[in-house]
Each structure stands twice: as C-alpha cells, then as structure tokens.
Short mmCIF file of C-alpha atoms in Angstrom, two decimals:
data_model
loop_
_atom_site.label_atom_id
_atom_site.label_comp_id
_atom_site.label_asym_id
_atom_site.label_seq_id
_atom_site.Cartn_x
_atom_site.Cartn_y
_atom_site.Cartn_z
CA UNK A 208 78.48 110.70 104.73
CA UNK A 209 81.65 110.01 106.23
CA UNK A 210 84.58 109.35 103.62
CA UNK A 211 86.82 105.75 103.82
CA UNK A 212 88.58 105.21 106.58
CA UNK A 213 91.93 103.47 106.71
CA UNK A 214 93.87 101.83 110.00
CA UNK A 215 96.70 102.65 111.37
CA UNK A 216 97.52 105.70 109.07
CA UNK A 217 101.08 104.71 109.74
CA UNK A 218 103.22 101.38 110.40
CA UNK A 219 106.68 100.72 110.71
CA UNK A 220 107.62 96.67 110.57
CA UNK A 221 110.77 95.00 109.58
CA UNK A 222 111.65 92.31 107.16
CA UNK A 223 110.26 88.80 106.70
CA UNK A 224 107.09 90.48 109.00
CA UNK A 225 103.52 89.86 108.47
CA UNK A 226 101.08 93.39 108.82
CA UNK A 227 97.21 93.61 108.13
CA UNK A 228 96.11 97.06 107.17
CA UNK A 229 91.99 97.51 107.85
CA UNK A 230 89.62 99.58 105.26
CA UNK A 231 86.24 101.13 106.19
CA UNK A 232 84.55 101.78 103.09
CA UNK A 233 81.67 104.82 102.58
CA UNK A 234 78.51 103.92 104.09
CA UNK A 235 75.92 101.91 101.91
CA UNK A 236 79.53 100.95 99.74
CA UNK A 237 79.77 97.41 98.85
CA UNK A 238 83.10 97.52 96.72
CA UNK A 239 86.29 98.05 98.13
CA UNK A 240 89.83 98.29 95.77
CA UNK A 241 93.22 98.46 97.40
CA UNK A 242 95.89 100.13 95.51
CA UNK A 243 99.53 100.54 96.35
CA UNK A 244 101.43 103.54 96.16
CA UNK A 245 105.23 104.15 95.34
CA UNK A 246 107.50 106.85 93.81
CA UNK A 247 108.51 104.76 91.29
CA UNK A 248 105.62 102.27 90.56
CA UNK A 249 103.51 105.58 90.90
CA UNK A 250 99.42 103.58 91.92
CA UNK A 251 99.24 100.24 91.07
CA UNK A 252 95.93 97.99 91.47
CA UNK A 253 96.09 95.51 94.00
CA UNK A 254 92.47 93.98 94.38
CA UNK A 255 89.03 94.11 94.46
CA UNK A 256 86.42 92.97 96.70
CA UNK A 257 82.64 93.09 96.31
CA UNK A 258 80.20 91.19 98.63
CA UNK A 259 82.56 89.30 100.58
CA UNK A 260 84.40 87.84 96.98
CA UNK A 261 87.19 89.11 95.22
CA UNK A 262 86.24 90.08 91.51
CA UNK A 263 89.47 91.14 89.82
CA UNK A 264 93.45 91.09 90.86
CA UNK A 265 96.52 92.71 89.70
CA UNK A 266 99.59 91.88 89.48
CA UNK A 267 101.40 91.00 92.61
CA UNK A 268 102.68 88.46 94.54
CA UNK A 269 100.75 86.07 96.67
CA UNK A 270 102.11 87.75 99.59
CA UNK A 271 99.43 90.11 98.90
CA UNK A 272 95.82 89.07 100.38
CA UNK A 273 92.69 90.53 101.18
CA UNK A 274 89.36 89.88 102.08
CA UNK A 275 85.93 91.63 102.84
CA UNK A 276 83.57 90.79 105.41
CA UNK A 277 79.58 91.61 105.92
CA UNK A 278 79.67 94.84 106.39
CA UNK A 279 81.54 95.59 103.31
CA UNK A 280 84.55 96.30 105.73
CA UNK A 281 87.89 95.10 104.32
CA UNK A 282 91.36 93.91 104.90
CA UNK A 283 94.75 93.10 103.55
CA UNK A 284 97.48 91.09 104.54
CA UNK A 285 101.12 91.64 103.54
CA UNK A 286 103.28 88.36 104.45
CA UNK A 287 106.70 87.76 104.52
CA UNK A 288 107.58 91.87 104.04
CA UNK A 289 110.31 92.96 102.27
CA UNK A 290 111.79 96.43 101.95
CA UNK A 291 110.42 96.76 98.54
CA UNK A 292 107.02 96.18 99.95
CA UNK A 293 107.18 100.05 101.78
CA UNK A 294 104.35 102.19 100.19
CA UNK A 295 101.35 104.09 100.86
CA UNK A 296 98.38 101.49 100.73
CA UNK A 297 95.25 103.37 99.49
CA UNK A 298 91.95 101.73 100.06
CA UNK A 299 89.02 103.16 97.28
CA UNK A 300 85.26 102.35 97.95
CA UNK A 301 82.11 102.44 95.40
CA UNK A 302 78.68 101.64 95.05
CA UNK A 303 78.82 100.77 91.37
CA UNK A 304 75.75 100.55 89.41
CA UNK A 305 74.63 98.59 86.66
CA UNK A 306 76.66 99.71 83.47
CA UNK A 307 77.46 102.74 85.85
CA UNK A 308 78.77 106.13 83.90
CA UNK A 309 78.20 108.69 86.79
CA UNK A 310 80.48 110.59 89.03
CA UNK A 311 78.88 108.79 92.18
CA UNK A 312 79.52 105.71 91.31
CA UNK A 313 83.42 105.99 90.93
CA UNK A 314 85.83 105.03 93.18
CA UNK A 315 86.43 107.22 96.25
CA UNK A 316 89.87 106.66 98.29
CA UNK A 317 91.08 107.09 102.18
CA UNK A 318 93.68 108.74 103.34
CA UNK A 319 95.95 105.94 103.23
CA UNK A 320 98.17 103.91 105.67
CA UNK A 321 101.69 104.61 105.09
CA UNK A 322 103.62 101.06 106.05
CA UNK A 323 107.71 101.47 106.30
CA UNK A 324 109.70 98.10 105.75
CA UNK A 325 112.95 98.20 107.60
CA UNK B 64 103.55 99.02 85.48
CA UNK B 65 101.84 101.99 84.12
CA UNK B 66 99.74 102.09 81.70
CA UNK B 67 99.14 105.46 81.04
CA UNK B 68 101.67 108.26 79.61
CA UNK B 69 101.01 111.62 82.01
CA UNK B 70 102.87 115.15 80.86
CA UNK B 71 104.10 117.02 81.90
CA UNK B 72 105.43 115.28 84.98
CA UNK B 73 105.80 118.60 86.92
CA UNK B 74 104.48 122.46 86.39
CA UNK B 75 105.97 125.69 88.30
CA UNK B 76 103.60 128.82 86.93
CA UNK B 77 102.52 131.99 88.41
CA UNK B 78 99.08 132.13 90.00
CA UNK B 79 96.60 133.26 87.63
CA UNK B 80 98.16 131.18 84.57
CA UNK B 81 96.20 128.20 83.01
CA UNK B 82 97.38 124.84 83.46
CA UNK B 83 97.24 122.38 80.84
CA UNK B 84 98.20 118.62 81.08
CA UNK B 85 97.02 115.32 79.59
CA UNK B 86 97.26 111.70 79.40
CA UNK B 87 97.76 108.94 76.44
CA UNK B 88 97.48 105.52 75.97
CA UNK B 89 98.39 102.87 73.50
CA UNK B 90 94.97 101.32 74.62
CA UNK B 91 91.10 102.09 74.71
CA UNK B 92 89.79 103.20 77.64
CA UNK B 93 86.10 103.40 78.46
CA UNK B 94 86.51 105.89 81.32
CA UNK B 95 88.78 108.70 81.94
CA UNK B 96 89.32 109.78 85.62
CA UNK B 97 90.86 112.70 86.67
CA UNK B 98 92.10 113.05 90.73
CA UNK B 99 94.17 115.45 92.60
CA UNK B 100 96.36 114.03 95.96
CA UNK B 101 97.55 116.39 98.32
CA UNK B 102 100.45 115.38 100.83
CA UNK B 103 99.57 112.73 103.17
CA UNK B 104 95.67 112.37 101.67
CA UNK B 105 94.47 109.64 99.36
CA UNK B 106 92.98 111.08 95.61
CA UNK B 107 90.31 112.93 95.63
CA UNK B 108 88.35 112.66 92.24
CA UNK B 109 88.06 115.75 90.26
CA UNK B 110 85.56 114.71 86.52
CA UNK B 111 84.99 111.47 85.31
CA UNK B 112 84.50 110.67 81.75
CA UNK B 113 82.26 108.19 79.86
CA UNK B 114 82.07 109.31 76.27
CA UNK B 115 84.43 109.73 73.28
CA UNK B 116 84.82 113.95 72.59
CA UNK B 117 82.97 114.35 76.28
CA UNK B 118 83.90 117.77 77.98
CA UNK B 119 82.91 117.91 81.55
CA UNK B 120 83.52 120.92 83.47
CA UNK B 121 84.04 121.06 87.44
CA UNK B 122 84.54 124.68 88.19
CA UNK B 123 88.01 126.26 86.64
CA UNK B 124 88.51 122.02 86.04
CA UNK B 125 87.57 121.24 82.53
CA UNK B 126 88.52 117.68 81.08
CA UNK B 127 87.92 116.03 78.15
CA UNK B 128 88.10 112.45 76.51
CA UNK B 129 89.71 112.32 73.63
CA UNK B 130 87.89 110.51 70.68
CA UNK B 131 90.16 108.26 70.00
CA UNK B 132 89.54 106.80 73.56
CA UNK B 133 93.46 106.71 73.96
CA UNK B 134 93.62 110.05 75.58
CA UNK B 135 92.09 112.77 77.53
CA UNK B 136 93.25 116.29 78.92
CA UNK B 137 92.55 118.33 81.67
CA UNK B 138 92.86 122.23 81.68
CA UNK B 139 93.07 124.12 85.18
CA UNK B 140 91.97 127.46 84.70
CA UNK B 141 93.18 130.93 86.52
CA UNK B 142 95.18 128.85 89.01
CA UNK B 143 95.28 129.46 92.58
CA UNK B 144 97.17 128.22 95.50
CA UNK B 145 95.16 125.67 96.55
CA UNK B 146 95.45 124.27 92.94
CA UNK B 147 98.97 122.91 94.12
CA UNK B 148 99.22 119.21 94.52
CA UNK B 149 99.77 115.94 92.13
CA UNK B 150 96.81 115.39 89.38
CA UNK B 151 96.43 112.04 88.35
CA UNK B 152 94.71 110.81 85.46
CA UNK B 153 93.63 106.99 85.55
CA UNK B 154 91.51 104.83 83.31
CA UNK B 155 89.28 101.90 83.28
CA UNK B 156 89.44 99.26 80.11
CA UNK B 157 86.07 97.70 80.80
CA UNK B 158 82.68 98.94 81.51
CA UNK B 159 81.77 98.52 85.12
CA UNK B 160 85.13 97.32 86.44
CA UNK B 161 86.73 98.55 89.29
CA UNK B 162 90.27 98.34 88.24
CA UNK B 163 92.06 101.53 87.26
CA UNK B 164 94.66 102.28 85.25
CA UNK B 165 96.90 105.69 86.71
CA UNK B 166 99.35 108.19 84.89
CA UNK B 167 102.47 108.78 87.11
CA UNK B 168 100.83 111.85 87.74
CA UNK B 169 101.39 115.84 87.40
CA UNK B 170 103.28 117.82 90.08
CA UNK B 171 101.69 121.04 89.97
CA UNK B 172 104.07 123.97 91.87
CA UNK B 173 102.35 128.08 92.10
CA UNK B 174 104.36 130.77 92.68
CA UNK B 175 102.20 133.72 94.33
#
C-alpha cells in the first residue's frame, strides 16, 4: 500500500496569512490525526478526524481547523499565522479496530509539510 | 506540553554498543508506542505495547511496558549506522483513542 501522503512538503507564508496543508491517508484508512512539530514543543496533538467528524482535539487555538471529506482525505487550515505557528505539520492515518491492541491498527505518519512563518 | 519524561535526550556510542533509553509518566497509559524519525521523514513506528510487563521484540528493537503503566523502555541492540536518528516514545491514555502522548524524544549519534 502506499504510505500517507502530505501537500506541499514545504511552505513559506508570512504573518497574519491563512495556509491549508492537504493529508492523504493509507488506503482503506478512515482516521486521520494531525500533529504539530517543534523543537521546543517537541509533537503535540492537534486533531482527529474519523468519517468526515472530528472525535477528539488538543489544545490549540481556534486558528487551528480541519476537516475530512469522503474519501477519508483531510485538511487543515492555519488562519491568521504567526511566527510561532512555523513547524513541521505531520499528518498520521489508522484503521482502528474495535478495542484495537495490534501493531496495524496504530497510527502511521507522512512525511510532513514543513510551513515557515516569516 | 509534554506529557511524557524521555532520557536520555541524546546518545553518541560506538557501533556495536547497546542502546538503552526509556520513558516515564506521572500518568497511566494504556499503550506504549515506540517510533524512530529520520531527517525530513515523519515517525515511523517501531513496537507497540498493550499490556502491563509486555516485551515485544522487533529485530535488535526490544521494548517493554513497564507494570506500573507509567513507563516503558526500549533497548537497541548491537547498533548500526542506520540506527541513527530521533526515537520517540508516545502514549495513549484511553483505549481506542487516537490521541498520543510523545517524549521529546532520543537523539541517537554512532560513531563507526
């Protein structure tokens, strides 16, 4: 199967910008988490989609948004940018089962897009 | 923030040498993930564990959970280059959730 895909791998905006940063997820994948990624923060949870509906959300601002369509496919929306806001965005996708304890059904992340705020 | 207490933060050892490194928290967990990132890559995940005193082994990658569900190790043995990268443990409070806790991770450095 082909792994997660993310769009564009890289992204350079400046402040008070909006950007939208696409997620394919693993083939037959219905859940898709974004996480965000920064030397000092280290990974931090951002959301979770499954089926179109967001099931759980972290702690961020509601500059932060996301949504899934159909095809389990996935965005997110930063709004308003600020520098702070410059990070690797990983997008994670997983088929989980019904009280799920295998390997396969863990969360399996794309390469990343790597957004600069200037 | 973080969750999750990762040591060491970095490594330098010879090739060969075992690695050891582990992560604690002041919480349960009910999963313990272990992942390796290498430069400009997202995680890849390494052993997942589901049990209190599980040891799951993934090649020269054994891990364990500890069983007081607040902490879990994972051992790297006879290192070789390819071993380099960051190792990140991360864990999930409930059953079924998606949302992961991560350590800060584990800079691991080889010297040939």
């Amino acid at each position: 199967k082909a792994g997660v895909t993310q769009t564009p791998r890289y992204l350079i905006k400046t402040r008070g910008q909006q950007v939208t940063l696409s997620c394919s997820p693993i083939s037959g994948h219905r859940s898709v988490s974004w996480y965000q990624q920064t030397p000092g923060q280290g990974l931090q949870f951002l959301f979770e989609y499954f089926s179109e509906t967001q099931r759980n959300k972290g702690n961020f601002p509601g500059r932060f948004s996301g949504r899934q369509f159909s095809n389990s496919r996935s965005e997110m929306n930063v709004s308003t940018l600020e520098l702070g806001d410059s990070a690797l965005y990983l997008c994670a996708s997983s088929q989980p089962g019904q009280g799920a304890t295998s390997y396969y059904n863990e969360q399996f992340f794309g390469p990343g897009t790597r957004l600069t705020v200037l | 923030g973080q969750q999750l207490n990762q040591s060491p933060q970095s490594m330098f050892i010879q090739e060969g040498e075992d690695v050891s490194m582990n992560c604690t928290s002041s919480s349960i967990f009910n999963t313990w993930l272990w992942y390796k990132q290498d430069p400009g890559e997202g995680p890849v995940l390494l052993i997942a564990l589901y049990k209190a005193g599980e040891l799951t082994s993934n090649g020269r990658l054994t891990a364990q959970f500890g069983i007081t569900r607040k902490d879990s190790f994972l051992n790297i043995s006879a290192s070789i280059p390819s071993d380099v990268g960051i190792y990140f443990c991360a864990g999930r409070r409930i059953q079924g959730a998606q949302k992961l806790v991560f350590g800060q991770g584990t800079r691991l450095t080889i010297n040939p």
